[in-house]
XYZ file of N, CA and C in Angstrom:
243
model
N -11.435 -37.977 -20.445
C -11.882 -39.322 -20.771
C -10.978 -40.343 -20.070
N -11.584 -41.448 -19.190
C -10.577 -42.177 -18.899
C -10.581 -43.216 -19.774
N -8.916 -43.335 -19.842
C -8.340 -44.786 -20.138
C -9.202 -45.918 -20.324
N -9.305 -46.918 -21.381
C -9.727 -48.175 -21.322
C -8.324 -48.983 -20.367
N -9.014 -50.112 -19.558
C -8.436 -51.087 -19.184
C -8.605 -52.339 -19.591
N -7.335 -52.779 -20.301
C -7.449 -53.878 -20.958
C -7.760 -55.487 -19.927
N -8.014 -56.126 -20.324
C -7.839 -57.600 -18.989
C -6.629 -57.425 -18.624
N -5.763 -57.577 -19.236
C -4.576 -58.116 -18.792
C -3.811 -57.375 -17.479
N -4.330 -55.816 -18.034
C -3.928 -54.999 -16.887
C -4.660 -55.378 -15.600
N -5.840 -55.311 -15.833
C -6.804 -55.432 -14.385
C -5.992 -56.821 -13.867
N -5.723 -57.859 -14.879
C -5.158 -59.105 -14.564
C -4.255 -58.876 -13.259
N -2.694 -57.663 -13.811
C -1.769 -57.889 -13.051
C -2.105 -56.769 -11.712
N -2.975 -55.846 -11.746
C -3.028 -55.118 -10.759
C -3.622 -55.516 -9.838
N -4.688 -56.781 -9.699
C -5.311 -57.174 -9.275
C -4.440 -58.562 -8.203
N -3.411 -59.082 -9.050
C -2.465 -59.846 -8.603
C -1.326 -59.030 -7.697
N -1.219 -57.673 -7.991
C 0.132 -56.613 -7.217
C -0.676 -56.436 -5.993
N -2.764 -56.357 -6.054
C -3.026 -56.094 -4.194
C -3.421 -57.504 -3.802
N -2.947 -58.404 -4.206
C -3.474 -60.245 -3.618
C -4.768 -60.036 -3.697
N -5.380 -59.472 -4.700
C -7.138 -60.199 -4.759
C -6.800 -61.419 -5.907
N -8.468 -61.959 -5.557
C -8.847 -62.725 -7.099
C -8.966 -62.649 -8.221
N -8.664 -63.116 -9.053
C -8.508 -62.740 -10.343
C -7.504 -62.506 -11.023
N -6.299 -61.851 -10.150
C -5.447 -61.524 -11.254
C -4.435 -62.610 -11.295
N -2.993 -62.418 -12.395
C -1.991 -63.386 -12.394
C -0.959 -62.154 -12.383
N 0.259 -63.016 -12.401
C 1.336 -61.821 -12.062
C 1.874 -61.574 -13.701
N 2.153 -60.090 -13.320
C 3.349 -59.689 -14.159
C 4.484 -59.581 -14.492
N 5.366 -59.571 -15.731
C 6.755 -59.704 -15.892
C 7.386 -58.688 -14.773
N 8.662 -59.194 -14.543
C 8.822 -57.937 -13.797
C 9.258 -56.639 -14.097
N 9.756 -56.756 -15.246
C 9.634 -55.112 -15.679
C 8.180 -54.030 -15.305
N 6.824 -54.660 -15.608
C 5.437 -54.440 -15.629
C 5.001 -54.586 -14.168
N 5.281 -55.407 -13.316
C 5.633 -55.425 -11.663
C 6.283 -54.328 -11.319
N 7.604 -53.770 -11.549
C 7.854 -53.094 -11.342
C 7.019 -50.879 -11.631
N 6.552 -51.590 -12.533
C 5.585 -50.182 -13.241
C 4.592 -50.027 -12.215
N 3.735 -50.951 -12.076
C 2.645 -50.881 -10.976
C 2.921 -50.376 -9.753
N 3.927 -51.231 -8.927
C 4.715 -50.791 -7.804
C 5.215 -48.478 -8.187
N 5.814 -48.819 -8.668
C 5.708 -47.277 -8.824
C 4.544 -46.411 -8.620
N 3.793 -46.836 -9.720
C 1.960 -46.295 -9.812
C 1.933 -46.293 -8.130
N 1.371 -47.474 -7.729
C 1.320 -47.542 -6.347
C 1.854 -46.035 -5.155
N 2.944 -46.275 -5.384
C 3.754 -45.674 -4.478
C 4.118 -44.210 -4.858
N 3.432 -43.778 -5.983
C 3.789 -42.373 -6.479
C 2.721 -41.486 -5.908
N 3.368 -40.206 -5.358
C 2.752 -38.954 -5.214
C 1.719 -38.830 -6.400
N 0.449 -37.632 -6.292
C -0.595 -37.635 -7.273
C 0.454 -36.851 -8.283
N 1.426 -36.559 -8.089
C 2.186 -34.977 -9.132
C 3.028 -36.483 -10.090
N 3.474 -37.269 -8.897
C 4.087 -38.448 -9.916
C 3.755 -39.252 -10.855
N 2.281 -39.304 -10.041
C 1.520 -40.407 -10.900
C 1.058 -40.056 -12.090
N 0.480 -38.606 -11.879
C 0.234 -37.623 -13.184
C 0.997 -37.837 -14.480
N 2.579 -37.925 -13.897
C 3.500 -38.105 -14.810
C 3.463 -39.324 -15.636
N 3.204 -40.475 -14.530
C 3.420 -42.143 -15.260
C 1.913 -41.914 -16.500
N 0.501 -41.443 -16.078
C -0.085 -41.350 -16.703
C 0.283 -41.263 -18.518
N 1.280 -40.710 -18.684
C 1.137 -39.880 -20.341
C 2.337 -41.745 -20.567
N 2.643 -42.150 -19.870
C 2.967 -43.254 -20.336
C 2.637 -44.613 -19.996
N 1.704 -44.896 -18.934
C 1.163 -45.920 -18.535
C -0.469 -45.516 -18.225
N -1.570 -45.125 -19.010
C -2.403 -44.610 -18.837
C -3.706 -45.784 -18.313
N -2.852 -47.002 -18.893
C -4.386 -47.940 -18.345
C -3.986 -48.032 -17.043
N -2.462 -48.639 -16.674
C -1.741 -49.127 -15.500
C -2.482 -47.887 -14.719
N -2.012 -46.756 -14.592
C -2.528 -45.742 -13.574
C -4.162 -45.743 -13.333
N -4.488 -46.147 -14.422
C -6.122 -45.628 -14.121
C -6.787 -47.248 -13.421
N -5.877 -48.586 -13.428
C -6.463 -49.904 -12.504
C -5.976 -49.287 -10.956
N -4.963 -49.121 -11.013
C -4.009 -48.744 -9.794
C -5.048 -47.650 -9.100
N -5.267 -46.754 -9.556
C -6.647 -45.530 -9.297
C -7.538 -45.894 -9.010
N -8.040 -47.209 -9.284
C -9.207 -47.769 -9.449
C -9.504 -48.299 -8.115
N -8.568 -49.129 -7.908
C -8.433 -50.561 -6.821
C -8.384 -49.864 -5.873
N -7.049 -48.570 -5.646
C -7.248 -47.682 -4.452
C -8.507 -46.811 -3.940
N -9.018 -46.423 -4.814
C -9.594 -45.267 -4.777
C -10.816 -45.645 -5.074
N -11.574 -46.316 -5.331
C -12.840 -46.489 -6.055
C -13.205 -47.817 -4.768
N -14.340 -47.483 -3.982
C -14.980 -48.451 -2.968
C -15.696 -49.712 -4.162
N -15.941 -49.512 -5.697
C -16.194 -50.611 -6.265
C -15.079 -51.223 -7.447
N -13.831 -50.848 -7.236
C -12.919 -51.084 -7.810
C -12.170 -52.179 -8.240
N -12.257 -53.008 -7.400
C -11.921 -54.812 -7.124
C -12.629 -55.112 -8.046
N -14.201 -55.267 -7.375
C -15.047 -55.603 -7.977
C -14.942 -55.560 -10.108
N -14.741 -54.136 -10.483
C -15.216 -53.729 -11.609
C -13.613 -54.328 -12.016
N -12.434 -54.229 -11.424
C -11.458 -54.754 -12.322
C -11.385 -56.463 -12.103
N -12.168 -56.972 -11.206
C -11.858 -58.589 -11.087
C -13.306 -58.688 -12.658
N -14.058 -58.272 -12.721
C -15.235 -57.879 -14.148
C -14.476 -57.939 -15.428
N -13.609 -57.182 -15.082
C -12.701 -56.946 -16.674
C -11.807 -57.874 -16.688
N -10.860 -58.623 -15.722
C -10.300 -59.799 -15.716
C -10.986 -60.925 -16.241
N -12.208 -60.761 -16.250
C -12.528 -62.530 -16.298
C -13.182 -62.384 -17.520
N -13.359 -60.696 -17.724
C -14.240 -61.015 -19.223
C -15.412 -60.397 -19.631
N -15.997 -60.572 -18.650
C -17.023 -60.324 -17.950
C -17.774 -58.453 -18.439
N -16.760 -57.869 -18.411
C -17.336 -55.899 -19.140
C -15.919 -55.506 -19.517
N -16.359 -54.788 -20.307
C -15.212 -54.096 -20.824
C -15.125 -52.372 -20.189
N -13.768 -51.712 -20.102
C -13.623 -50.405 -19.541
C -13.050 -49.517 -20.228
């Protein structure tokens, strides 16, 4: 089952690749994403059991050709995930 993504997340992940929609995060939570980002799939696996929405926007935006799209959706309000 994946993860719900809350706004706020889509908010800052959306702000970590310079699209629309998002605003930035503290930097502790900047810093989380950036990891997500930059982690091997064996790493990311790991952040999962503790950042499960963060990994699954980060998953999203990369990996998903409608990903922007569906998290700039959940930013504004617009559907829930």
């Amino acid at each position: 089952m994946e993860p719900t993504i809350p706004a706020e997340v889509a908010a800052h992940v959306l702000f970590h690749y310079g699209r629309d929609g998002g605003y930035q995060a503290g930097s502790f939570t900047e810093q989380i994403i950036k990891a997500i980002d930059m982690a091997d799939p064996g790493n990311r696996f790991k952040l999962t059991n503790s950042y499960p929405d963060y990994v699954a926007a980060v998953v999203a935006i990369k990996y998903d050709p409608a990903g922007v799209t569906r998290l700039q959706q959940i930013a504004a309000g617009q559907v829930a995930a």
